[in-house]
PDB file of C-alpha atoms in Angstrom:
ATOM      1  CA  UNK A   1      72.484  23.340 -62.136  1.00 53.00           C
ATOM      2  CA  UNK A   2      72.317  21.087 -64.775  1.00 58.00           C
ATOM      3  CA  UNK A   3      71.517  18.003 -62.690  1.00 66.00           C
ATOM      4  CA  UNK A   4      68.466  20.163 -60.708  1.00 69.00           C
ATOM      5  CA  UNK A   5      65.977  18.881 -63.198  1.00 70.00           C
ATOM      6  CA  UNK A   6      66.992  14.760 -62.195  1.00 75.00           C
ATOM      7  CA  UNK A   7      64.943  14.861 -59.368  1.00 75.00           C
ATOM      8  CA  UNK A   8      61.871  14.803 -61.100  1.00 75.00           C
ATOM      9  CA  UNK A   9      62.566  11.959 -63.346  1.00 79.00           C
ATOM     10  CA  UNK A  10      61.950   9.170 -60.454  1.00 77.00           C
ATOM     11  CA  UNK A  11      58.808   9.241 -59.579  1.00 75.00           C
ATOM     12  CA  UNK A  12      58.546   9.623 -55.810  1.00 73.00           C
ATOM     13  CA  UNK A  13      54.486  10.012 -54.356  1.00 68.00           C
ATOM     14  CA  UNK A  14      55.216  11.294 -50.898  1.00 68.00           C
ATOM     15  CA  UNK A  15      52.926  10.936 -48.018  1.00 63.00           C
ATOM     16  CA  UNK A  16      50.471  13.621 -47.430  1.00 63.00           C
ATOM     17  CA  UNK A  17      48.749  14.360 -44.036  1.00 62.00           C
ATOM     18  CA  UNK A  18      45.256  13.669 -43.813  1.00 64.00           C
ATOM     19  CA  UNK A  19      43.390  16.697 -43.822  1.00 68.00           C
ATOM     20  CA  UNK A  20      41.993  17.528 -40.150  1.00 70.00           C
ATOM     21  CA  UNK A  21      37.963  18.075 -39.606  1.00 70.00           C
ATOM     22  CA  UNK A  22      37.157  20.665 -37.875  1.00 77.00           C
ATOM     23  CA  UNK A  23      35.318  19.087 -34.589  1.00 76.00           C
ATOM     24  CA  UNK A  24      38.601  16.598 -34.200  1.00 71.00           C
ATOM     25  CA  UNK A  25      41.143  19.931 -34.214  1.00 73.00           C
ATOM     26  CA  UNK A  26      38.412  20.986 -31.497  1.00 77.00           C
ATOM     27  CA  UNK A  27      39.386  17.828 -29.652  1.00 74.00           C
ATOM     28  CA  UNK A  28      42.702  16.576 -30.296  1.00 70.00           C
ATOM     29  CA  UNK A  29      44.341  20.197 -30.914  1.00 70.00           C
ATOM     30  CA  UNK A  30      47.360  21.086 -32.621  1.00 65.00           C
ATOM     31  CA  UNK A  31      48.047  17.274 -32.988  1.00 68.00           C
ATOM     32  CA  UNK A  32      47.116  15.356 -36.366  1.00 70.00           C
ATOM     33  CA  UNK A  33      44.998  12.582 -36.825  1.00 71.00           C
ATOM     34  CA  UNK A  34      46.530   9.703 -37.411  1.00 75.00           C
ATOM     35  CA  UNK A  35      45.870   6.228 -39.319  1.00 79.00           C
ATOM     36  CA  UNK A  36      45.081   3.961 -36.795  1.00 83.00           C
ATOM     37  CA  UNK A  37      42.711   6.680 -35.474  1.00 81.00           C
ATOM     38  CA  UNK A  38      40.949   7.476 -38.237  1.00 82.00           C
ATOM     39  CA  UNK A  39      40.753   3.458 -39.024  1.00 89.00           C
ATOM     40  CA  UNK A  40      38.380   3.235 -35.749  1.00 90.00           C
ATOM     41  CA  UNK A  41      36.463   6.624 -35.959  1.00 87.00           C
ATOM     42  CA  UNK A  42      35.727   5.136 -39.889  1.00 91.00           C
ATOM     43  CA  UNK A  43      34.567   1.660 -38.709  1.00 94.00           C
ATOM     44  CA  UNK A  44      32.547   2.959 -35.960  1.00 94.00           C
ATOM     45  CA  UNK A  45      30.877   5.574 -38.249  1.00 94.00           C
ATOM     46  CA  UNK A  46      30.172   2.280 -40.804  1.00 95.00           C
ATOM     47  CA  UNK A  47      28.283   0.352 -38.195  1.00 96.00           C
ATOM     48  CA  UNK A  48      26.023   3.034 -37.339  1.00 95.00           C
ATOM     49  CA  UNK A  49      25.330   3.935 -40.605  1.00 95.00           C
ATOM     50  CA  UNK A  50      24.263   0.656 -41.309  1.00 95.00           C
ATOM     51  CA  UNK A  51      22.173   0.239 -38.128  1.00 94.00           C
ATOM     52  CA  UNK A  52      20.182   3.742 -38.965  1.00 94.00           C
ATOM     53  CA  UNK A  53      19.533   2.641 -42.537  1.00 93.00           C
ATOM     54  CA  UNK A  54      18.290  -0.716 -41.035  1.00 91.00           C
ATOM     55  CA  UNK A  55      16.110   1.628 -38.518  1.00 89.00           C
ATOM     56  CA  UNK A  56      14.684   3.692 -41.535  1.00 88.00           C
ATOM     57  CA  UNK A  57      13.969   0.999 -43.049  1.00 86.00           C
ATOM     58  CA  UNK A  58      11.764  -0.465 -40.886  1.00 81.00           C
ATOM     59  CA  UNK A  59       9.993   2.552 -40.168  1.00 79.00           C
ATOM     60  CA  UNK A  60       8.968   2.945 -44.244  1.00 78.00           C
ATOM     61  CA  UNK A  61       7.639  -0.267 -43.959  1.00 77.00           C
ATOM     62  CA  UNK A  62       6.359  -1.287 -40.671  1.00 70.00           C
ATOM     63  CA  UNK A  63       3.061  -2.762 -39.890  1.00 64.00           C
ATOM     64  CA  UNK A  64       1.563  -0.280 -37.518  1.00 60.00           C
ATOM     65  CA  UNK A  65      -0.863  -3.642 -36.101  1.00 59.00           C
ATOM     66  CA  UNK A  66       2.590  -5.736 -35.514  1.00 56.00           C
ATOM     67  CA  UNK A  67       4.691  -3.281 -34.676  1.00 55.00           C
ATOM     68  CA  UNK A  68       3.526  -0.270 -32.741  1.00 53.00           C
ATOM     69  CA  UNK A  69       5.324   1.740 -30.544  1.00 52.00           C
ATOM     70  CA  UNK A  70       6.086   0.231 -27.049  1.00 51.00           C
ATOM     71  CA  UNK A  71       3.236  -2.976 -27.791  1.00 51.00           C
ATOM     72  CA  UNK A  72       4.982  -6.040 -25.960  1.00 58.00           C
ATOM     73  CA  UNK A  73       4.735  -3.783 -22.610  1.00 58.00           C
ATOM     74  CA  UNK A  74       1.822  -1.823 -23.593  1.00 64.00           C
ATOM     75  CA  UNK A  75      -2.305  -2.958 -24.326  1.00 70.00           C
ATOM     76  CA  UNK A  76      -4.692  -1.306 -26.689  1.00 71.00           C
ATOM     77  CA  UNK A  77      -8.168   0.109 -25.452  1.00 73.00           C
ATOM     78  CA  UNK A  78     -11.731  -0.454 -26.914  1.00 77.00           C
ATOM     79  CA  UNK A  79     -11.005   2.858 -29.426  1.00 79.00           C
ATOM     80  CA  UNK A  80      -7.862   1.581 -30.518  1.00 73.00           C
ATOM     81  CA  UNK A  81      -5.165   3.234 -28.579  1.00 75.00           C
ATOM     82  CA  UNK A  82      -2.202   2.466 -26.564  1.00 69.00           C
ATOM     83  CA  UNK A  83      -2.340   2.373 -23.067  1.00 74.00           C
ATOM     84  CA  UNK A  84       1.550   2.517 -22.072  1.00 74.00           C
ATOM     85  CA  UNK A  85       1.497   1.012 -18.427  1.00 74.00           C
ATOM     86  CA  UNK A  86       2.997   3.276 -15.592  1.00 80.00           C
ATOM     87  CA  UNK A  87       6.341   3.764 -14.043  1.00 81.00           C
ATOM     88  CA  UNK A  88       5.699   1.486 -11.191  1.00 81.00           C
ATOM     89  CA  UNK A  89       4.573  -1.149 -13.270  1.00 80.00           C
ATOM     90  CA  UNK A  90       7.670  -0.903 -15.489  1.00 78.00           C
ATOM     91  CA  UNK A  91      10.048  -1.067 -12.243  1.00 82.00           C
ATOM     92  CA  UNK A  92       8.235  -3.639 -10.873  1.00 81.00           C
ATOM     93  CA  UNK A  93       8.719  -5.980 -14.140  1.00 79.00           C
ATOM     94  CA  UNK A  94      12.638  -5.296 -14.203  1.00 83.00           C
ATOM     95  CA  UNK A  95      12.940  -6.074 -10.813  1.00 86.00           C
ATOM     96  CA  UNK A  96      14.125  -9.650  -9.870  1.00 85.00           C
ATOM     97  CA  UNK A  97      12.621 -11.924  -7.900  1.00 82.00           C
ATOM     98  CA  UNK A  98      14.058 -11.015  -4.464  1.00 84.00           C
ATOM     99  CA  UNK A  99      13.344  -7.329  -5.147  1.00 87.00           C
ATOM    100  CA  UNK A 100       9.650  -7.879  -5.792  1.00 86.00           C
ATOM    101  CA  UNK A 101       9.447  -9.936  -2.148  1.00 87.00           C
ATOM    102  CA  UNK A 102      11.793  -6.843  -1.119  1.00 88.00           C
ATOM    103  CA  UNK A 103       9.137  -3.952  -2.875  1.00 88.00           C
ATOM    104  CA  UNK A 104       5.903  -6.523  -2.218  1.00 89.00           C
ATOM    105  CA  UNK A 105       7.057  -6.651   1.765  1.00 91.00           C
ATOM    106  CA  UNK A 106       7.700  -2.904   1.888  1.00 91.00           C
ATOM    107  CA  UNK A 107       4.258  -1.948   0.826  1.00 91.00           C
ATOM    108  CA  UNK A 108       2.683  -4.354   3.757  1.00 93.00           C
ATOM    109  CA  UNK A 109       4.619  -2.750   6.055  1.00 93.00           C
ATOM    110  CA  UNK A 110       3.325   0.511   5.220  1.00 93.00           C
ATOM    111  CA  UNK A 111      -0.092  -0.370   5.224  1.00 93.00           C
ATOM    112  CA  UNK A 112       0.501  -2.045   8.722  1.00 93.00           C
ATOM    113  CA  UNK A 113       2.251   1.350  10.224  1.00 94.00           C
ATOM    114  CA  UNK A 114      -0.825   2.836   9.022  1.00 93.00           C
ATOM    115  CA  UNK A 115      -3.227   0.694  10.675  1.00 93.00           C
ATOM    116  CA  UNK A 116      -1.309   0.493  13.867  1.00 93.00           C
ATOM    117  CA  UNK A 117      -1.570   4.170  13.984  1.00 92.00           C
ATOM    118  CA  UNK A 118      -5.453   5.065  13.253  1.00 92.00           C
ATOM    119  CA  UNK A 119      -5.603   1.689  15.737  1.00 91.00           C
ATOM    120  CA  UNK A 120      -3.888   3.905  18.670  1.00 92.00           C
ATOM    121  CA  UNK A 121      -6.054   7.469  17.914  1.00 91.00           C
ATOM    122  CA  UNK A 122      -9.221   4.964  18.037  1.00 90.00           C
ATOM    123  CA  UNK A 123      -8.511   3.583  21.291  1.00 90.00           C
ATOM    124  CA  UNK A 124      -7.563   6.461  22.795  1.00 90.00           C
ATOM    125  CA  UNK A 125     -11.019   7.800  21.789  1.00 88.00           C
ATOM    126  CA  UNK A 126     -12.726   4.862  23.175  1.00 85.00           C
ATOM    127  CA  UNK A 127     -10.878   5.047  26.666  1.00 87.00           C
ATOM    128  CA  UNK A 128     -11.815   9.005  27.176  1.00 86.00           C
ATOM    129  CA  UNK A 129     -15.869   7.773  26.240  1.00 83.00           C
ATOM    130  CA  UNK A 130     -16.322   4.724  28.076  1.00 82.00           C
ATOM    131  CA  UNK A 131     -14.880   6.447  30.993  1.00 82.00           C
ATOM    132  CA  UNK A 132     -17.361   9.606  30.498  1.00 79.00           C
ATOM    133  CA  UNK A 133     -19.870   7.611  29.815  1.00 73.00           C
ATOM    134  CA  UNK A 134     -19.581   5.072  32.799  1.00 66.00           C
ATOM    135  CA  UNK A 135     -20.132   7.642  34.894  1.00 59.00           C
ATOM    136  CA  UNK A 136     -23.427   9.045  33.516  1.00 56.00           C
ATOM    137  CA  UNK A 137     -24.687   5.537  33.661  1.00 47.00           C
ATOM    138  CA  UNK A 138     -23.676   4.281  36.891  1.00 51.00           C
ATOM    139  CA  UNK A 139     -25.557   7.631  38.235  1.00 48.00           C
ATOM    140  CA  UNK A 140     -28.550   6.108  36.511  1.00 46.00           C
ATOM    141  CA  UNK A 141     -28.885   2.869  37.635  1.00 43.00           C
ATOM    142  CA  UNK A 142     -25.985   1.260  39.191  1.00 40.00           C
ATOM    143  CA  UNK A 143     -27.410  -2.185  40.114  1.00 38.00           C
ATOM    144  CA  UNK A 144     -28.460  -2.496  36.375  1.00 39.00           C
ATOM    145  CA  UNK A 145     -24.700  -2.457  35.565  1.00 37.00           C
ATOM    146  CA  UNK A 146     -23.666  -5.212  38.302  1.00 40.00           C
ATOM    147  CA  UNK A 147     -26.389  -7.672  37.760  1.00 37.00           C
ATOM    148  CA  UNK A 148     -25.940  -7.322  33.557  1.00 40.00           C
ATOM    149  CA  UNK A 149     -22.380  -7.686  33.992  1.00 41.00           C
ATOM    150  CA  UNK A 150     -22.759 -10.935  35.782  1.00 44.00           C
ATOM    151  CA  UNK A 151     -19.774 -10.220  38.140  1.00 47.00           C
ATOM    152  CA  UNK A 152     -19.667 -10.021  42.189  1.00 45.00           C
ATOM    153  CA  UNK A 153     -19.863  -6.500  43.914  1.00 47.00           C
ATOM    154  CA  UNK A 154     -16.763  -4.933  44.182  1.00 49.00           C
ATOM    155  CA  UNK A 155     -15.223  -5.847  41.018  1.00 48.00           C
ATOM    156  CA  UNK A 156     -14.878  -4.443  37.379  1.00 49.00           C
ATOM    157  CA  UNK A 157     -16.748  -5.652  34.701  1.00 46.00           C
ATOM    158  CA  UNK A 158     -14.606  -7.673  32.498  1.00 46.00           C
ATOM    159  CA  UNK A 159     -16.201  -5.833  29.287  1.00 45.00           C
ATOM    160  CA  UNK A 160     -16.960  -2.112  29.508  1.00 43.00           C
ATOM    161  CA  UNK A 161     -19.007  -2.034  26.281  1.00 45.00           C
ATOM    162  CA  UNK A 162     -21.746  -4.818  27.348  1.00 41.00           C
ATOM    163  CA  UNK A 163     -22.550  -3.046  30.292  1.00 41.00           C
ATOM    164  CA  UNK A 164     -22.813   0.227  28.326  1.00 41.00           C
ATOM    165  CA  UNK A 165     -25.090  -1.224  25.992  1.00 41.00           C
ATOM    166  CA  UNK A 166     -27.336  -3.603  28.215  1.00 42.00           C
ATOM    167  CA  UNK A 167     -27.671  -0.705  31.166  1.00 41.00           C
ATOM    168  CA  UNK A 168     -29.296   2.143  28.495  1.00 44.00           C
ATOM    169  CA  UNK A 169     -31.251  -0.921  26.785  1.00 46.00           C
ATOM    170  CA  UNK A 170     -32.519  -2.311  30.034  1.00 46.00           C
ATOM    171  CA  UNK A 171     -33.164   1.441  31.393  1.00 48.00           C
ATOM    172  CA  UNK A 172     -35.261   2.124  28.544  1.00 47.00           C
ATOM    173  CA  UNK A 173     -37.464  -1.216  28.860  1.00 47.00           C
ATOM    174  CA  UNK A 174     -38.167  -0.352  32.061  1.00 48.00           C
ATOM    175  CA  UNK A 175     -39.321   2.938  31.646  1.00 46.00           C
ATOM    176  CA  UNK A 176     -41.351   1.967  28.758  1.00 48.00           C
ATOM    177  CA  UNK A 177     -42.785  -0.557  31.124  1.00 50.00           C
ATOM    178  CA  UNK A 178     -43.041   1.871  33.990  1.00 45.00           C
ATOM    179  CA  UNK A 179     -44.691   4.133  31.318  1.00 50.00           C
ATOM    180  CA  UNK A 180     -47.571   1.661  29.934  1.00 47.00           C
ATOM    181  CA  UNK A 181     -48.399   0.349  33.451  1.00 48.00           C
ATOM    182  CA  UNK A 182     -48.874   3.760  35.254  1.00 48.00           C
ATOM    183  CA  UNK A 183     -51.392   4.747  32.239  1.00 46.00           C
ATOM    184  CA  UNK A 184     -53.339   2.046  32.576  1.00 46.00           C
ATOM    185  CA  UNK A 185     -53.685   1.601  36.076  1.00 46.00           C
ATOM    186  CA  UNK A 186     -53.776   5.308  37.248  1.00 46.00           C
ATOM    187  CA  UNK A 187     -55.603   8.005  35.566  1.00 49.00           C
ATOM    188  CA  UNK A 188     -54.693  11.700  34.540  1.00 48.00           C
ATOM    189  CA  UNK A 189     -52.365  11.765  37.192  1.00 46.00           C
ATOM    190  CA  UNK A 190     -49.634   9.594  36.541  1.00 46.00           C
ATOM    191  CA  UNK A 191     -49.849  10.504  32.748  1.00 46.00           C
ATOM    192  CA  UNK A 192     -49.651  13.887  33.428  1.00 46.00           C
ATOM    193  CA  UNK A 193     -46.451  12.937  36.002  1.00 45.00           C
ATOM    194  CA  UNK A 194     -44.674  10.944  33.326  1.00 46.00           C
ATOM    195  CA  UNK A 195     -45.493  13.191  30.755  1.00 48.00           C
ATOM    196  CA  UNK A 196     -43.462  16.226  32.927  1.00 46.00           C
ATOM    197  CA  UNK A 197     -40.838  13.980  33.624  1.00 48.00           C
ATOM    198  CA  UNK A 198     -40.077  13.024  30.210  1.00 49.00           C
ATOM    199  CA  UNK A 199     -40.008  16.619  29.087  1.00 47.00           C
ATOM    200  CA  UNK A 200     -37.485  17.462  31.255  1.00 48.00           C
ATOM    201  CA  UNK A 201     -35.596  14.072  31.018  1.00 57.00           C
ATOM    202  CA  UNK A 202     -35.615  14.791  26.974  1.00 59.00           C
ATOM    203  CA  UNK A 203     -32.697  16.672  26.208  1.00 61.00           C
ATOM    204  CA  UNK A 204     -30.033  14.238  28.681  1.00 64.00           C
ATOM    205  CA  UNK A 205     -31.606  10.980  26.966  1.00 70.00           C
ATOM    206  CA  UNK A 206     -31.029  12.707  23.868  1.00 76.00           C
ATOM    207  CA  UNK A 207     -27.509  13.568  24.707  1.00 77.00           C
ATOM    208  CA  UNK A 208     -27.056   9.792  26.345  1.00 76.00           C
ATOM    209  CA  UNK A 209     -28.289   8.484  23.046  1.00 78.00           C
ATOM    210  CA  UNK A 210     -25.946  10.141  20.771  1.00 81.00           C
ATOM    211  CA  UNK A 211     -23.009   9.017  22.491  1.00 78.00           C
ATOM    212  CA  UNK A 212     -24.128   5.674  22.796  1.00 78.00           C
ATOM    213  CA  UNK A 213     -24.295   5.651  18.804  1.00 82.00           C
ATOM    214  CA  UNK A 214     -20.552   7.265  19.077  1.00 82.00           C
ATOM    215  CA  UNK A 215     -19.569   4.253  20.666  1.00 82.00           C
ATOM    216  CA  UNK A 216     -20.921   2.085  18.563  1.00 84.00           C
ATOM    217  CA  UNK A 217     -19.118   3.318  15.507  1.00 86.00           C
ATOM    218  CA  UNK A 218     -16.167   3.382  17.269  1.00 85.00           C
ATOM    219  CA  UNK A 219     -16.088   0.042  18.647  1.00 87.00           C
ATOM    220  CA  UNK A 220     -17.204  -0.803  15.031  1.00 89.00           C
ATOM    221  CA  UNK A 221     -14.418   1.067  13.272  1.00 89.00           C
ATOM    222  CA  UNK A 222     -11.915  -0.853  16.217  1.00 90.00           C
ATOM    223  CA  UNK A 223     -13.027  -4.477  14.805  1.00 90.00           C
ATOM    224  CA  UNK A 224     -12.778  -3.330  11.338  1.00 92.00           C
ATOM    225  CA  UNK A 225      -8.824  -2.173  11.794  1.00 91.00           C
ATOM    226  CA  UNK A 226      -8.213  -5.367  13.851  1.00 92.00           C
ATOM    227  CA  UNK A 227      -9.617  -7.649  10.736  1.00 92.00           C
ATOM    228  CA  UNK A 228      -7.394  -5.447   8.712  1.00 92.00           C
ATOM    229  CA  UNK A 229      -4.045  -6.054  10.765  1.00 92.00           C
ATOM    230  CA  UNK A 230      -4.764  -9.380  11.258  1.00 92.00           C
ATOM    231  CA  UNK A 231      -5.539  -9.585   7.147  1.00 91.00           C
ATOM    232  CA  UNK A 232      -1.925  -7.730   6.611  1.00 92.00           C
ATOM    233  CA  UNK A 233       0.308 -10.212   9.073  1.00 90.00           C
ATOM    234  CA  UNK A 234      -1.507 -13.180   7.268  1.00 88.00           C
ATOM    235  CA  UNK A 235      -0.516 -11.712   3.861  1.00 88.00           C
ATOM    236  CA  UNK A 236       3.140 -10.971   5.183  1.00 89.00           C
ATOM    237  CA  UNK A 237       3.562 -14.405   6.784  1.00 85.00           C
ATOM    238  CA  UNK A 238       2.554 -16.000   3.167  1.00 84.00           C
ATOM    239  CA  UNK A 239       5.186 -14.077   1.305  1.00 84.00           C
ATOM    240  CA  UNK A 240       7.643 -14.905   3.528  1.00 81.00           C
ATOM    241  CA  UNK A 241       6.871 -18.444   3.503  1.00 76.00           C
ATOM    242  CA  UNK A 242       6.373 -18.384  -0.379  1.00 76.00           C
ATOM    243  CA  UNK A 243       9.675 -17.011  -1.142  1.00 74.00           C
ATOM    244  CA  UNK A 244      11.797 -18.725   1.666  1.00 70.00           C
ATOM    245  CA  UNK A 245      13.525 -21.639   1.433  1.00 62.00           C
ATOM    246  CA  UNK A 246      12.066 -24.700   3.029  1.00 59.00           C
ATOM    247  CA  UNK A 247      13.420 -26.844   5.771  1.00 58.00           C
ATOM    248  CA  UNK A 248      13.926 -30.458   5.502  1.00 60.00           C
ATOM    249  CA  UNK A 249      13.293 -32.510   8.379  1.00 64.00           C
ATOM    250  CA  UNK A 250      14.096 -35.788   8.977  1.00 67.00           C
ATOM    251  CA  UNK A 251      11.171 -37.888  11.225  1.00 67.00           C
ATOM    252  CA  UNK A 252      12.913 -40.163  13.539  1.00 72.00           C
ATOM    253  CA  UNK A 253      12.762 -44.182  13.256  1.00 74.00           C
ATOM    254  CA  UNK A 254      11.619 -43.266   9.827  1.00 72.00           C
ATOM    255  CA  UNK A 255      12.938 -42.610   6.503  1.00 70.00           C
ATOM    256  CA  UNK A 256      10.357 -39.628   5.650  1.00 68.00           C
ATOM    257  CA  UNK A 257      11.017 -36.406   5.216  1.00 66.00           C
ATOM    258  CA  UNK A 258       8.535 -33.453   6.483  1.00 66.00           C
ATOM    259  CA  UNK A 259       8.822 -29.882   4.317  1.00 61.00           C
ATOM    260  CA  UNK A 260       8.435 -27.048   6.665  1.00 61.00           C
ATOM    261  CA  UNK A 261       7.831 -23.755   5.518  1.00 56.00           C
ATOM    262  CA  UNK A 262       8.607 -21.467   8.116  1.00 55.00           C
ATOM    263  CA  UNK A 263       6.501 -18.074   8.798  1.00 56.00           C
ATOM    264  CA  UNK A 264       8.715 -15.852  11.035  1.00 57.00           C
ATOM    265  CA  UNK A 265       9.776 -12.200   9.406  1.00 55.00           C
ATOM    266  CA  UNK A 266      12.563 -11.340   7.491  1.00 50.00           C
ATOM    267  CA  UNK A 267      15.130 -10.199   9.567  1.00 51.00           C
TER     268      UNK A 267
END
């Protein structure tokens, strides 16, 4: 008993357990944290304390004029504000070289479904009027449409449209002619014959007419798409050739070389 109170003489510090937070006995459980652990989780709590001081910071004492929110990728409009640029225009930027050809080769081919589409409804439409209106015509006046054509009898016109258009423009001459002569020749009689016939003739011109100005717009709105597709395989060929690599050849009994820069698609 008497030796109980030696112990405490020598100083002995003994190794206490780090006390445990409350969101690590969440995550590690009934085990304690040790050294080596708490080493890391202090270092990486270090860094980022120094990185959001650095932040702060910079946001006490920012220029807004230098450094505005999102200005490298953004522009600033006559009152002052910042126009952020869209989504696309963001993808488009991180995208690398082959992806733009990729993205920029995508969007022609889009446009060129498109076209090729409205291109089959228009000629479709044309087929169905020409052929209705070919026969109205040829009821009219069928050697008009042979000797305007300019081909042999027998045979089909080699453009539908011409003869449309040159029948109902040489019809109308000639009853304008037709018209002026048999007024100034004849008297009351052949005025007051033309003048009958053209009021019962008036609502069939009228019809005749309108679809000839249907026509028009859609033989109109055919050239227009057919600029267009040739405008998009132009465009699609240049791309191609832009971004593909070019083809030496060698010229023979020479020592020149020729760069070709070949135009076929992307396969």
């Amino acid at each position: 008993m008497a030796n109980d109170g030696l112990k405490h003489v020598v100083h002995r510090r003994v190794h206490l357990e780090r006390s445990q937070p409350e969101h690590r006995k969440r995550k590690v459980g009934q085990y304690l944290e040790k050294k080596a652990d708490y080493k890391k989780r202090s270092e990486r709590y270090h860094v980022r304390e120094k990185l959001i001081k650095e932040l702060s910071a910079k946001t006490r004492f920012r220029n807004e004029d230098e450094f505005n929110f999102k200005m490298i990728h953004g522009k600033i409009g006559s009152e002052g504000q910042v126009i952020l640029e869209s989504e696309e225009a963001a993808k488009r930027r991180k995208l690398t070289e082959k992806g733009k050809v990729k993205s920029e080769l995508n969007k022609i081919d889009k446009n060129m479904f498109v076209v090729n589409h409205k291109q089959n409804v228009v000629n479709k439409r044309l087929e169905r009027m020409i052929a209705s209106n070919v026969g109205l015509v040829s009821k009219r006046k069928p050697a008009v449409v042979s000797t305007s054509s300019g081909v042999s009898n027998g045979s089909k016109p080699a453009k539908v449209e011409h003869i449309l258009y040159e029948s109902t423009d040489s019809e109308s001459e000639n009853a304008t002619s037709a018209d002026t002569k048999g007024t100034s020749t004849s008297g009351t009689a052949t005025s007051t014959r033309t003048r009958s016939g053209g009021s019962t003739t008036k609502g069939g011109a009228d019809d005749k007419h309108e679809q000839l100005f249907k026509l028009s717009d859609m033989f109109n709105s055919k050239k227009d798409l057919d600029a267009l597709r040739a405008k998009l395989e132009d465009r699609r060929n240049l791309t191609v050739a832009k971004h593909k690599k070019r083809q030496v050849r060698r010229v023979r009994n020479s020592s020149t070389r020729i760069h070709e820069y070949p135009t076929e698609r992307l396969k």
